[in-house]
mmCIF file of C-alpha atoms and ligand atoms in Angstrom:
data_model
loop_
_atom_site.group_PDB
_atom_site.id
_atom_site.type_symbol
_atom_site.label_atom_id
_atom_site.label_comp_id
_atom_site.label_asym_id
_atom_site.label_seq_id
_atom_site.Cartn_x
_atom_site.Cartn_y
_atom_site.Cartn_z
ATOM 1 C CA UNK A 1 53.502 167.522 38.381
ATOM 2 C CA UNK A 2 51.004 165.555 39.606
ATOM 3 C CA UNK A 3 47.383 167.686 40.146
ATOM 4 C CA UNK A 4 45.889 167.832 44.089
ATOM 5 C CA UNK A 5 42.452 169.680 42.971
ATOM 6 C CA UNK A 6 39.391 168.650 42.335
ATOM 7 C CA UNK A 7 37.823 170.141 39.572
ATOM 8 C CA UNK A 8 34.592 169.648 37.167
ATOM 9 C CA UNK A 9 34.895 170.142 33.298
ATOM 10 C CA UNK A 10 33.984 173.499 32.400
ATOM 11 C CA UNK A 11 32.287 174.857 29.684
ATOM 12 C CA UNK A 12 30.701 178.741 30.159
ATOM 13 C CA UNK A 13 29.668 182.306 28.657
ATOM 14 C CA UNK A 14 31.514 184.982 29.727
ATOM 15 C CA UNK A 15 29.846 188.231 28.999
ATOM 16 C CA UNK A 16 31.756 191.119 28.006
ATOM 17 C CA UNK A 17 31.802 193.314 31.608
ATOM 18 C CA UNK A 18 31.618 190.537 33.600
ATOM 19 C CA UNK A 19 34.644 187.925 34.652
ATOM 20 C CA UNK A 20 35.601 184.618 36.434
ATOM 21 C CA UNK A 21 38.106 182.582 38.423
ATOM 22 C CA UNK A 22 38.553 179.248 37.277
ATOM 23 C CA UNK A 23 41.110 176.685 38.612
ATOM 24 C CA UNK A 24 42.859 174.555 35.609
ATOM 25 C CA UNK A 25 44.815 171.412 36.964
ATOM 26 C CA UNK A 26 48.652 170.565 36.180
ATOM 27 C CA UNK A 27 48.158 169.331 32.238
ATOM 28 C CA UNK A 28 44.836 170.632 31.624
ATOM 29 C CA UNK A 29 43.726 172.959 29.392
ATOM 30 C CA UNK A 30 41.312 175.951 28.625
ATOM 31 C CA UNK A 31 40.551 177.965 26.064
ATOM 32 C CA UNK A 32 39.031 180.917 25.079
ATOM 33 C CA UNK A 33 36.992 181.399 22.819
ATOM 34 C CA UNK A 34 36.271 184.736 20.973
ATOM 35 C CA UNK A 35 32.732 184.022 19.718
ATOM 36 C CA UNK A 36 32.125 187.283 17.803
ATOM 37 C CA UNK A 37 35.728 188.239 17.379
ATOM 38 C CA UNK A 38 37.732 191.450 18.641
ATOM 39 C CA UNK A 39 37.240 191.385 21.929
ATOM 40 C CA UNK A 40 39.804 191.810 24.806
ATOM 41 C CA UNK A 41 40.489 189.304 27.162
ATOM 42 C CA UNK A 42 42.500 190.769 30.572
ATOM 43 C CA UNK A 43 44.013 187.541 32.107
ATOM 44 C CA UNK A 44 46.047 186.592 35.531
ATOM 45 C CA UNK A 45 47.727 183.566 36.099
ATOM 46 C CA UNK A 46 48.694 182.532 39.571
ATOM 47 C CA UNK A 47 50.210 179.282 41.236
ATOM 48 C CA UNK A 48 46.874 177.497 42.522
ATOM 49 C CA UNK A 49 49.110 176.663 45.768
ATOM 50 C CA UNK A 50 51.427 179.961 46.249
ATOM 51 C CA UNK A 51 49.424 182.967 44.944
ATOM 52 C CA UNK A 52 52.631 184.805 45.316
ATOM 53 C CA UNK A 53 53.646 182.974 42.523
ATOM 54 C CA UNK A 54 52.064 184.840 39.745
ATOM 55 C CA UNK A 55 51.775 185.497 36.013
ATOM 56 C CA UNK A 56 54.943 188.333 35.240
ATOM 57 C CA UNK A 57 54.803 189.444 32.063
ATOM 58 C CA UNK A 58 58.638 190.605 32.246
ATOM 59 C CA UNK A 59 59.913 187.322 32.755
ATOM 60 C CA UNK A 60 57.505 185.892 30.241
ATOM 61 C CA UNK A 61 58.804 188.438 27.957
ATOM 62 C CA UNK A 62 62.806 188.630 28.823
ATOM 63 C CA UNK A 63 62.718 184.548 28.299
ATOM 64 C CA UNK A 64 61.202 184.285 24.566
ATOM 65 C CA UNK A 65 62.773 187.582 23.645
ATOM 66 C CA UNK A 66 59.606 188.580 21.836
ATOM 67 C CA UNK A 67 56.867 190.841 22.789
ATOM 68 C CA UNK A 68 53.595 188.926 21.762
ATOM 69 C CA UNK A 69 52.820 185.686 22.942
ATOM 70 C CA UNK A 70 51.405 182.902 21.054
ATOM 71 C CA UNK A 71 51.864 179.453 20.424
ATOM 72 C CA UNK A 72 54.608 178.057 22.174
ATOM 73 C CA UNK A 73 54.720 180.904 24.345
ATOM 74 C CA UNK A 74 55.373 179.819 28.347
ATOM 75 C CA UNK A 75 53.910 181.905 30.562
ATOM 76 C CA UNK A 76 56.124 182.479 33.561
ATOM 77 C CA UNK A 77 55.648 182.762 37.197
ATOM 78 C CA UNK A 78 57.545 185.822 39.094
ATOM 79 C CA UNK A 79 59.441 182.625 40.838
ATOM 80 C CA UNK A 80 60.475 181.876 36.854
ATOM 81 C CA UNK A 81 58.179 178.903 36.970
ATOM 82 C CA UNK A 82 56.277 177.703 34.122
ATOM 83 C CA UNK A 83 52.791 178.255 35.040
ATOM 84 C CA UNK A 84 51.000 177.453 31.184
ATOM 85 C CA UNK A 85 52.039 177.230 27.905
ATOM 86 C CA UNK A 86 49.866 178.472 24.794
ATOM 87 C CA UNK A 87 49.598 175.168 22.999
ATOM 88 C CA UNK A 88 47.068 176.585 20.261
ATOM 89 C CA UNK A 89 46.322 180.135 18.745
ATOM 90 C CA UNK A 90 44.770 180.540 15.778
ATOM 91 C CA UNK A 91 44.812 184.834 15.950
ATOM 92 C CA UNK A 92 48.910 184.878 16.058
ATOM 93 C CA UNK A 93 49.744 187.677 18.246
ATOM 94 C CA UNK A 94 48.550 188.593 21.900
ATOM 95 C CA UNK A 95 49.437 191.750 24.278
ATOM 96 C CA UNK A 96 51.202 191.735 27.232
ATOM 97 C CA UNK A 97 52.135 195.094 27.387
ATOM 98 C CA UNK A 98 48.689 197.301 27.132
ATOM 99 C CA UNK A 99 47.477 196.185 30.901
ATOM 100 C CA UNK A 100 43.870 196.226 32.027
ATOM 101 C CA UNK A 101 41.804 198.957 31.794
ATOM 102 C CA UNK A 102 40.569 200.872 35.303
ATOM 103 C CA UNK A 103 38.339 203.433 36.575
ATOM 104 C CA UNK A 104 41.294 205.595 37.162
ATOM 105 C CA UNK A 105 43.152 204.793 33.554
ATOM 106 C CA UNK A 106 39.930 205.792 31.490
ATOM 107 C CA UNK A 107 39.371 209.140 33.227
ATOM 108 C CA UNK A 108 43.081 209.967 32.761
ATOM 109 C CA UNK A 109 43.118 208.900 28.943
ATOM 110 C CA UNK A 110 39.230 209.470 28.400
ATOM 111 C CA UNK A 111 37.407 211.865 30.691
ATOM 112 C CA UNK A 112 35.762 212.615 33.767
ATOM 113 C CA UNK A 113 32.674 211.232 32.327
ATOM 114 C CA UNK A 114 33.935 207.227 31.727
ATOM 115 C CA UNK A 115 34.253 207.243 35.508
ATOM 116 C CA UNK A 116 31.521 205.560 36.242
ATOM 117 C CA UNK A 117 31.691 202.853 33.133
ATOM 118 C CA UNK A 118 32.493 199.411 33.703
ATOM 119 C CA UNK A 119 36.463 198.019 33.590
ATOM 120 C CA UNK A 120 38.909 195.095 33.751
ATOM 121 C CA UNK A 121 39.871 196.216 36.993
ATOM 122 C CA UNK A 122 37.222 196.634 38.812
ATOM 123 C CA UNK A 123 35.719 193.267 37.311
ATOM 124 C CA UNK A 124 38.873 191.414 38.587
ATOM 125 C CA UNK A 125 38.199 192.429 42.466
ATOM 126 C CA UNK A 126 34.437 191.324 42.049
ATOM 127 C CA UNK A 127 36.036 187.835 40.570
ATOM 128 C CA UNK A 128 38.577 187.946 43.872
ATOM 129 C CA UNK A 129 36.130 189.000 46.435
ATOM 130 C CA UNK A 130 33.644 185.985 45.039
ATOM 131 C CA UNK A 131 36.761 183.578 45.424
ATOM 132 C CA UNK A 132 37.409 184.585 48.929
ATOM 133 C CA UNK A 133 34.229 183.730 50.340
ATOM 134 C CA UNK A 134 35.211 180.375 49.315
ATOM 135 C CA UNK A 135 38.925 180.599 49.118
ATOM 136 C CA UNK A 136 40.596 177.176 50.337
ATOM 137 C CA UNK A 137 42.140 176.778 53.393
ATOM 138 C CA UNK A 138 41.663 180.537 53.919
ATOM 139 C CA UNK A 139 44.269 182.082 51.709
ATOM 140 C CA UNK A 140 42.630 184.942 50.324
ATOM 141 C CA UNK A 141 43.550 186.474 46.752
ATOM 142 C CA UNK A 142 44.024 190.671 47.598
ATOM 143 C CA UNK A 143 44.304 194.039 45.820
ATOM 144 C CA UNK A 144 48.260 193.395 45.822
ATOM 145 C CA UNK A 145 47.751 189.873 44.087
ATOM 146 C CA UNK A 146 46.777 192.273 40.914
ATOM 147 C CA UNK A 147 49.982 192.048 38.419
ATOM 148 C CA UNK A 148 50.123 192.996 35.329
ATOM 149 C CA UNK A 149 48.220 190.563 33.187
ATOM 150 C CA UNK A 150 47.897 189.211 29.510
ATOM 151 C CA UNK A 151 45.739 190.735 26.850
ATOM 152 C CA UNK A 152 44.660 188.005 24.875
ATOM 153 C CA UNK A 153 43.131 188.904 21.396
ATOM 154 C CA UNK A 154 43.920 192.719 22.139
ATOM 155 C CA UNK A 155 46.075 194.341 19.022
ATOM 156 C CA UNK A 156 48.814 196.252 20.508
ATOM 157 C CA UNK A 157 51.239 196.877 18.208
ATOM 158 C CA UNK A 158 55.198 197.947 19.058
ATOM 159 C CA UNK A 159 56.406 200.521 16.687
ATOM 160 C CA UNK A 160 60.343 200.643 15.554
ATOM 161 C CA UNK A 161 60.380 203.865 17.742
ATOM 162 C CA UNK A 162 58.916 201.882 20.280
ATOM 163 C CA UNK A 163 55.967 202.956 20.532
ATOM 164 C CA UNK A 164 52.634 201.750 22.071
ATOM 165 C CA UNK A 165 49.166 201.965 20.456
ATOM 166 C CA UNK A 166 45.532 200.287 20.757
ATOM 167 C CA UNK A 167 44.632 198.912 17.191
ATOM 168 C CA UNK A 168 41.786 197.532 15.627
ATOM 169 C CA UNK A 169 41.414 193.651 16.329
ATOM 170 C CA UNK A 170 43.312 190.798 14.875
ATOM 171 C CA UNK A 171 40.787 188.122 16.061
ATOM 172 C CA UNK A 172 37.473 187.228 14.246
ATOM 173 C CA UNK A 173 34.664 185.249 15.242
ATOM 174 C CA UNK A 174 35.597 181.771 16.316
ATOM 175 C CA UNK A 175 39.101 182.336 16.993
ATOM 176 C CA UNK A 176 40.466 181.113 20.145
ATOM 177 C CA UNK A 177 43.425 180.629 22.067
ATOM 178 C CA UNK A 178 44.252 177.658 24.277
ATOM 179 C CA UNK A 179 46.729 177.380 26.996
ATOM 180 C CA UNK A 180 48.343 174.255 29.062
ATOM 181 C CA UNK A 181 48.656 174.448 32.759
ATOM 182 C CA UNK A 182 52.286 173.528 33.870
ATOM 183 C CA UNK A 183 51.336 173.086 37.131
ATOM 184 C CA UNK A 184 48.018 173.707 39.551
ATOM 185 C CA UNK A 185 47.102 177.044 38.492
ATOM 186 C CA UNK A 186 43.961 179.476 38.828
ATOM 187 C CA UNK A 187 43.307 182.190 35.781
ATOM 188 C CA UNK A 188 41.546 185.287 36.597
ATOM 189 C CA UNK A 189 40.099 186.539 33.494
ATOM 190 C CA UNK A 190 37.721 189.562 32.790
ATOM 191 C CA UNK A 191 36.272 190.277 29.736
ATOM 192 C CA UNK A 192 36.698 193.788 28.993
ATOM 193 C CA UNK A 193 33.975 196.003 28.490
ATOM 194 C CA UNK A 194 35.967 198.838 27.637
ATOM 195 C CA UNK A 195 34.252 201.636 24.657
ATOM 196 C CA UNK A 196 36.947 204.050 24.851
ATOM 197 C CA UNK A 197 39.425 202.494 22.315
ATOM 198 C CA UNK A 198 39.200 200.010 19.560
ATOM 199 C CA UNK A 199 40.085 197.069 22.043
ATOM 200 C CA UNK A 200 36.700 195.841 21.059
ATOM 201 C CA UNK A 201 36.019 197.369 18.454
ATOM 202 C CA UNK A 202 33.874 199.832 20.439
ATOM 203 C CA UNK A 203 31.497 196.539 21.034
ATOM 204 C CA UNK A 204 32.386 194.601 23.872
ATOM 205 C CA UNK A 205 31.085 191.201 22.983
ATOM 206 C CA UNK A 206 30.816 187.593 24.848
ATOM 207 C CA UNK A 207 33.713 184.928 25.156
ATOM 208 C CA UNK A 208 33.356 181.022 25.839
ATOM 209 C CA UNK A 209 35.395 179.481 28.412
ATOM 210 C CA UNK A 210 36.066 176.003 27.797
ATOM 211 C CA UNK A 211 38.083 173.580 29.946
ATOM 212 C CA UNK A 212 39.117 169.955 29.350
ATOM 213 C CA UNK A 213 42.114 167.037 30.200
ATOM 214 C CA UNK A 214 40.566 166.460 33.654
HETATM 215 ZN ZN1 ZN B 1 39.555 196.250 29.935
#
């Protein structure tokens, strides 16, 4: 497919805490870069011209018939579209089963007193109200836009019980992972500033955003 948007070459920090929206045309790339190593990075894919059209992780996962994505890995639409495809990975294994963290998630799991702390959730509606003020052609990103996203870097291993758990890190510094888009897409990403678990090794730390093939 043949790209329709106009975009600049990007190259940014993302601090952990804080997010961003950034539109990657058909065949370009971005990757992210985990500059100090073991940090979580919450991720939503949607179809730059049908938001609708958005990252599922159950179709991602029901087509490879594996749990972690990697290389190779094509991240599917919930139309069963191809949106990217991780075309480098140097960690091995990323989570698309833990989900983001929110508000409501860390005083359930955590306490009353991590209500007020900083999460992947709340940093994703700051990304889509900033998006909306600008959105083209008036097609707003919502609330109900929010799937359930990709946690790259973030160690969540199955067990053979099947069982869930948040692990210590995989990544190091340096490692990154790089995705392909498949056709015009946006990725919302947040850079989670979650303490709670070992996500991030209790010490959310910055990422670098790098785009490139446009
Ligand atoms: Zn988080």
């Amino acid at each position: 497919m043949t790209s329709t948007l106009q975009t600049t070459a990007l190259d940014t920090v993302v601090q952990a805490g804080d997010g961003a929206l950034v539109a990657v045309p058909a065949g370009g790339r971005l990757r992210i870069v985990d500059l100090h190593g073991n940090q979580a990075v919450d991720t939503l894919l949607y179809d730059a011209h049908d938001y609708a059209n958005r990252y599922s992780a159950m179709d991602t996962v029901r087509a490879q018939a594996k749990v972690y994505l990697t290389t190779g890995s094509r991240l599917l639409s919930t139309g069963g579209d191809p949106l990217a495809t991780i075309v480098e990975d140097t960690v091995g294994r990323h989570d698309t089963l833990g989900g983001a963290c929110a508000k409501e998630s860390n005083v359930v799991r955590y306490g009353d007193h991590t209500r007020h702390q900083p999460a992947c959730r709340t940093t994703f509606l700051r990304q889509l109200a900033r998006w909306n003020r600008c959105a083209p052609g008036g097609f707003e990103l919502t609330v109900r836009d929010l799937g359930h996203n990709i946690n790259f870097f973030m160690n969540v291993p199955v067990t053979v019980e099947g069982g869930l758990s948040f692990e210590d890190g995989l990544s190091a510094p340096g490692k990154y992972v790089e995705l392909r888009a498949e056709r015009d897409i946006l990725v919302l990403v947040s850079n989670c500033p979650q303490v709670n678990n070992p996500c991030n090794g209790y010490d959310p730390t910055p990422v670098r955003l790098i785009g490139s093939g446009w």
